[in-house]
XYZ file of C-alpha atoms in Angstrom:
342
model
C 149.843 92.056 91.018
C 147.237 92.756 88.473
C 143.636 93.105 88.804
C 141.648 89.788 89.214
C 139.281 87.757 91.939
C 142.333 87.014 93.806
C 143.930 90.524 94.265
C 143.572 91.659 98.109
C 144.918 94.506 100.287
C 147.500 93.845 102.411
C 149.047 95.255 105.241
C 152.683 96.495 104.706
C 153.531 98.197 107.691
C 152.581 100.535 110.800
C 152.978 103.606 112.305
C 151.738 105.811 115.382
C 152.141 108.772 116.684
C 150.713 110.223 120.916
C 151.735 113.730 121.577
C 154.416 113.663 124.789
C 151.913 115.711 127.020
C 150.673 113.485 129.518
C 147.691 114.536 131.392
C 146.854 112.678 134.397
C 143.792 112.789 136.213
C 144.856 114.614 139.378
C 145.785 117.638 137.216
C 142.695 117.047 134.932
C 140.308 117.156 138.088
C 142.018 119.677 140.601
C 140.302 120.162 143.879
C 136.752 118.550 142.495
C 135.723 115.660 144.351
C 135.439 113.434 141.764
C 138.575 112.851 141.056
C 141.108 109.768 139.448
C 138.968 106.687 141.480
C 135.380 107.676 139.722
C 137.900 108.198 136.280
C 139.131 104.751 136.247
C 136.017 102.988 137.588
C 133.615 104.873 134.882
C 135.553 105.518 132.499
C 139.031 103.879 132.987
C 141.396 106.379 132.113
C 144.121 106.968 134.333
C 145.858 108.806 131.655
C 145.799 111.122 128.304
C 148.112 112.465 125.945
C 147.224 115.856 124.899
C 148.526 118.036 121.690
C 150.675 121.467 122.285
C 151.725 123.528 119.316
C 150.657 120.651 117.219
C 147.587 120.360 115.112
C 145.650 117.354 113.258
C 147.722 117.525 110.237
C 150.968 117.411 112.572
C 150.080 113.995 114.100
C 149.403 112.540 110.744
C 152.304 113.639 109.380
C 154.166 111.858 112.176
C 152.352 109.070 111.836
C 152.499 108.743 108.494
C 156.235 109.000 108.099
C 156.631 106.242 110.794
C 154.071 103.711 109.201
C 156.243 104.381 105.337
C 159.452 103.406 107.736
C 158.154 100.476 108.737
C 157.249 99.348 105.345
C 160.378 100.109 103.773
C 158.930 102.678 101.186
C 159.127 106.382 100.349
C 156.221 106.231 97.498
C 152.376 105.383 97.431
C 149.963 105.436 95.174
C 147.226 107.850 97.153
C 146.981 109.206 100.765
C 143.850 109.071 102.519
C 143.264 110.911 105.898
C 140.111 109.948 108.441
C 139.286 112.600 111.416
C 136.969 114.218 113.446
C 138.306 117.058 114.331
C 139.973 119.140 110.764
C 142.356 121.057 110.695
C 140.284 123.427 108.656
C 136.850 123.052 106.600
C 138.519 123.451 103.612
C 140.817 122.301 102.169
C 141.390 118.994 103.048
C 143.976 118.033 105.244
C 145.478 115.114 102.984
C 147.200 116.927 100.246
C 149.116 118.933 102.843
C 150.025 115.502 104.626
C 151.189 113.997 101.413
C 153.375 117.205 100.450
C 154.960 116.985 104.123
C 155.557 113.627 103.519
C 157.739 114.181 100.163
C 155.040 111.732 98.232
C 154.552 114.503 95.244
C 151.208 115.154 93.473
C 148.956 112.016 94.432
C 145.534 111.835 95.224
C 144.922 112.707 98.638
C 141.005 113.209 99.850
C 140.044 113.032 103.685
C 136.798 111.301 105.623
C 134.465 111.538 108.327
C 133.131 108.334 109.842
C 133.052 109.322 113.298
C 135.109 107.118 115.756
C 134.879 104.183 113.113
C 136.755 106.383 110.357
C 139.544 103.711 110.210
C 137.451 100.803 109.687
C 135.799 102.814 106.979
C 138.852 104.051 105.567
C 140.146 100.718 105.565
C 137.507 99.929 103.249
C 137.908 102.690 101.094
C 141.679 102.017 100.693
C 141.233 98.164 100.392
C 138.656 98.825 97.389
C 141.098 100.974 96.181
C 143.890 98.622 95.776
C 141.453 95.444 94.792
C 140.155 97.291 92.164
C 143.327 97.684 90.872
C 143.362 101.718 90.714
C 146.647 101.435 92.953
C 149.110 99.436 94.060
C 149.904 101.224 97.492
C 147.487 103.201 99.762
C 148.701 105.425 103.125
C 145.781 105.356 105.470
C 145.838 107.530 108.496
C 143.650 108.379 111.031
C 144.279 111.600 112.941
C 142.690 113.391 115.862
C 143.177 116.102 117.771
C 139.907 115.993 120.006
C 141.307 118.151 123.040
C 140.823 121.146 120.228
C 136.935 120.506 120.250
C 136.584 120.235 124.177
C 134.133 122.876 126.026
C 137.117 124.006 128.616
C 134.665 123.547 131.333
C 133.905 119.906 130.242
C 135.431 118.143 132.414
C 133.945 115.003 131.971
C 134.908 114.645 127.791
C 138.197 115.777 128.498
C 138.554 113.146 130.816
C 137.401 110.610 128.146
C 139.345 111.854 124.758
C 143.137 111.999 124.182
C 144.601 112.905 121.135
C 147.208 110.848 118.586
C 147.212 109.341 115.135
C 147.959 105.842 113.314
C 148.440 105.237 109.910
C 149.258 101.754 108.083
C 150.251 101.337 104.196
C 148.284 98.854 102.430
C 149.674 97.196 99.357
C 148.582 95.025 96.709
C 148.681 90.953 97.288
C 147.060 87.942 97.112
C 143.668 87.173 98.919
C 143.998 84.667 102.176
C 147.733 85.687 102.655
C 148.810 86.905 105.927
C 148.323 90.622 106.596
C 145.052 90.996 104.129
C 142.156 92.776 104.924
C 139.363 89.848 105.286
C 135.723 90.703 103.830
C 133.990 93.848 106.023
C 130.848 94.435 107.587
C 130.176 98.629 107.358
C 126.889 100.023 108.707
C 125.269 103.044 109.630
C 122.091 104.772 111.579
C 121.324 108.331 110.567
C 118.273 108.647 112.966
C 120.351 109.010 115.759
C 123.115 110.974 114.491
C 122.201 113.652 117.444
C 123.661 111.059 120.018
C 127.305 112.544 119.177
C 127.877 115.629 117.473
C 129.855 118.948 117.401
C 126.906 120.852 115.855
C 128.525 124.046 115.195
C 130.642 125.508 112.460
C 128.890 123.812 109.338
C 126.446 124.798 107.036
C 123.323 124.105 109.104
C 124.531 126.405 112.230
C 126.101 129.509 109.812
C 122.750 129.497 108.005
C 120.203 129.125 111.156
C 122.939 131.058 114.003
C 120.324 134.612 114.100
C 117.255 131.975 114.766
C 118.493 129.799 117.551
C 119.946 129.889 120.643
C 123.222 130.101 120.485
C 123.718 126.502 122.526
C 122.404 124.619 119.912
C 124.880 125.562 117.698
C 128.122 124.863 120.116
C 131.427 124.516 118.435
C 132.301 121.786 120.782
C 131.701 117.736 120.974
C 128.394 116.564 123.088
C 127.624 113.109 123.559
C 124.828 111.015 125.185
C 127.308 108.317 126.713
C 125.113 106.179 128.373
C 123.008 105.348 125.610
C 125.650 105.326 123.309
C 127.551 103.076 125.597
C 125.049 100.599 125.167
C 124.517 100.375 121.927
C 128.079 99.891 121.022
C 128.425 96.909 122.942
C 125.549 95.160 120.941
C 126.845 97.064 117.612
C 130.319 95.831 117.431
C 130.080 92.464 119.027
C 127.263 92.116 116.189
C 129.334 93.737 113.286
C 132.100 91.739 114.184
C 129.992 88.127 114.339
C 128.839 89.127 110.809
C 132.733 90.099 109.617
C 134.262 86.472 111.169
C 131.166 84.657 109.208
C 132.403 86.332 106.335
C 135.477 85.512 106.627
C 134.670 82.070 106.742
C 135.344 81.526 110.905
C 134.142 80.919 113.909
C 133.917 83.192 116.994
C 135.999 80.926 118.730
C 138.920 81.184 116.135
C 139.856 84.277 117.200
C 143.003 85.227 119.344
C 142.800 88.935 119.290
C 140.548 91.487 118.785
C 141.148 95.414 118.442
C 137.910 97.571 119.243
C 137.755 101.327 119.824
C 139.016 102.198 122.708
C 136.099 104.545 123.452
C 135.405 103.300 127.230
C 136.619 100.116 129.691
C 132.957 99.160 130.302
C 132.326 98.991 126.743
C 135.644 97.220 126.160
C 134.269 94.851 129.171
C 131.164 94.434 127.962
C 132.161 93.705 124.210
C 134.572 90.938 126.004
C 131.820 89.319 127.529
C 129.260 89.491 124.721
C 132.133 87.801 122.407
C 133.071 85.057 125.426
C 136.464 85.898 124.766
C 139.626 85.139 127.455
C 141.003 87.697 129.569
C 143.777 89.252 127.295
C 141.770 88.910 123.728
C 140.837 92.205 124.238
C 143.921 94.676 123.192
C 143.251 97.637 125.176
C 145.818 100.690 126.239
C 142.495 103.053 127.169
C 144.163 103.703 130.629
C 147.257 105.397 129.314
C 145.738 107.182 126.150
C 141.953 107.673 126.382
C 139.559 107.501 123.769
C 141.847 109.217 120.691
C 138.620 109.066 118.265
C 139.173 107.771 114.499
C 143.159 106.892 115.344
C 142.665 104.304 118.521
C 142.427 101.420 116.864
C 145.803 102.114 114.175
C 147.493 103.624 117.354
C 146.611 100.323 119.689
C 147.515 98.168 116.432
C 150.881 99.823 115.949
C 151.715 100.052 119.513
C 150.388 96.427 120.136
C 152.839 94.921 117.028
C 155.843 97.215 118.255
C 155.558 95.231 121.619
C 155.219 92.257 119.814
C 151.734 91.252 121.280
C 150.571 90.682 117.699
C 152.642 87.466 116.466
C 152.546 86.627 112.824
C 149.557 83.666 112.480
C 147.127 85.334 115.087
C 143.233 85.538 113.812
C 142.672 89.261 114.654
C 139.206 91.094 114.243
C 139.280 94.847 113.931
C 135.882 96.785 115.080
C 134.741 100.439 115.602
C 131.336 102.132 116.849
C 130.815 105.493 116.533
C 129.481 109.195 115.507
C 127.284 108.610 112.538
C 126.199 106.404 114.149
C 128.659 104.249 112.168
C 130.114 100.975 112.635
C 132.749 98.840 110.682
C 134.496 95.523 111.480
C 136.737 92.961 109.263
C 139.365 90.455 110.149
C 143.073 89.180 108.778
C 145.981 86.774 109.909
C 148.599 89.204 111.497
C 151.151 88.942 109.027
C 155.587 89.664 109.599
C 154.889 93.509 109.770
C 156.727 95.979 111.085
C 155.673 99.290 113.354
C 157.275 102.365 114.608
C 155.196 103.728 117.465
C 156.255 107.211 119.047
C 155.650 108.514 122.168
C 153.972 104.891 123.743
């Protein structure tokens, strides 16, 4: 389709990958007394998959190759790779994706948008094809969060699991099933302490004889409760703004997929948005919070089952490390998914 007003981004297919490790939350918790009933009613996760002998660029990989599969194609245009947790600092992890993935010498970059990498990404690859650049884009969002765990931390490890999603996007015409409505993308830099891993950049190799060496830890800290809060006001707001754009109403929605960061926020995002029990995908209880690749992993594993039927109004949102938040909207289209390891 060539460039022009009415060239959109479309989604072509879907893939996920979870790692077969389950980790339940009697093994997770041992002999503490807080065990799988405070899990589920805090957090609820029953469940996590975790990664053995496999690393971020594994998952995608995996991921990748199923979401290509379901659109029937061995070839895109570029490769782009969201994360948290890298395999390395440098180089990217994309190029090596695209390599393992037999798709040659295309551009390949990665991102970091926190826990809303996809919904940024989405926008990245959907500008991408719409301004006529390429044709075909492989988005995938991999994490492998259990590598970035204190081992004493119980409490994250209860939260995070680790998998990756990936879609392919392709060139098509704007208000056909499967493309990406218009998106609202936001960010807050003043309170980008709330969730970090503040070792192993710049800032901690240059300042590491000066400080104590806790404020540089390599692993993830969060303030949850205030961050719990906020996202519940963040993406039901984010998403208001993306179904205006879009030209709807609240209330013409049938589904929509959030991070699956926490079942309170999940709850709380339901109410906020009046929606009906079962609006609200959700698989947090089996998987966790799986960072930048919950919501392509719920998507993928949601179509596989066939919850999302062609003609559904779906809104897509994500709140996050940054802090970051991203939301936009599409008709489900006739897509297929491969999801491994659901």
């Amino acid at each position: 389709m060539p460039p022009g007003p009415g060239r959109a981004a479309v989604l072509a297919g879907l893939g996920a990958y979870v790692p077969p490790r389950v980790l339940g939350n009697a093994e997770l918790c041992g002999q503490r007394p807080i065990g799988d009933e405070w899990i589920r009613a805090r957090i609820g996760v029953a469940n996590r998959r975790v990664a053995e002998g496999e690393a971020t660029v594994d998952l995608a990989v995996r991921a990748g190759r199923h979401a290509l599969t379901a659109a029937g194609v061995s070839a895109v245009d570029a490769v782009v790779l969201t994360t948290i947790s890298p395999d390395r600092l440098v180089p990217s992890g994309a190029p090596e994706v695209a390599a393992r993935l037999g798709l040659g010498t295309v551009p390949a970059f990665d991102m970091t948008s926190g826990c809303s990498g996809f919904l940024y990404g989405l926008g990245v690859a959907a500008s991408m094809i719409t301004g006529g650049a390429f044709d075909r884009v492989l988005l995938i969002a991999s994490d492998v969060f259990s590598a970035f765990l204190a081992p004493r931390d119980w409490l994250m490890a209860a939260i995070f699991g680790d998998g990756a999603g990936a879609v392919v996007l392709r060139a098509g015409e704007a208000g056909a099933p499967g493309a990406l409505g218009p998106f609202d993308l936001g960010s807050d830099g003043t309170q980008a302490d709330l969730l970090e891993i503040p070792g192993g950049g710049a800032r901690a190799r240059k300042r590491q004889l000066a400080a104590p060496e806790s404020e540089f830890s390599p692993y993830f800290r969060m303030d949850g409760p205030v961050v719990r809060k906020q996202a519940v006001v963040g993406m039901c707001e984010s998403v208001t703004r993306a179904v205006e754009r879009a030209g709807w109403r609240l209330g013409d929605l049938d589904l929509v997929a959030a991070h699956q960061a926490n079942q309170r926020i999940l709850d709380g995002l339901t109410a906020e948005l009046a929606l009906a029990p079962g609006q609200m995908l959700s698989h947090i209880e089996q998987y966790g919070n799986t960072g930048a690749a919950s919501v392509p992993v719920l998507l993928a594993q949601a179509a596989a089952a066939g919850t999302l039927a062609p003609g559904l109004r779906v809104a897509l949102t994500a709140y996050g490390a940054g802090l970051a938040w991203g939301s936009t909207t599409l008709v489900w289209p006739e897509v297929w998914a491969v999801a491994e390891g659901g």
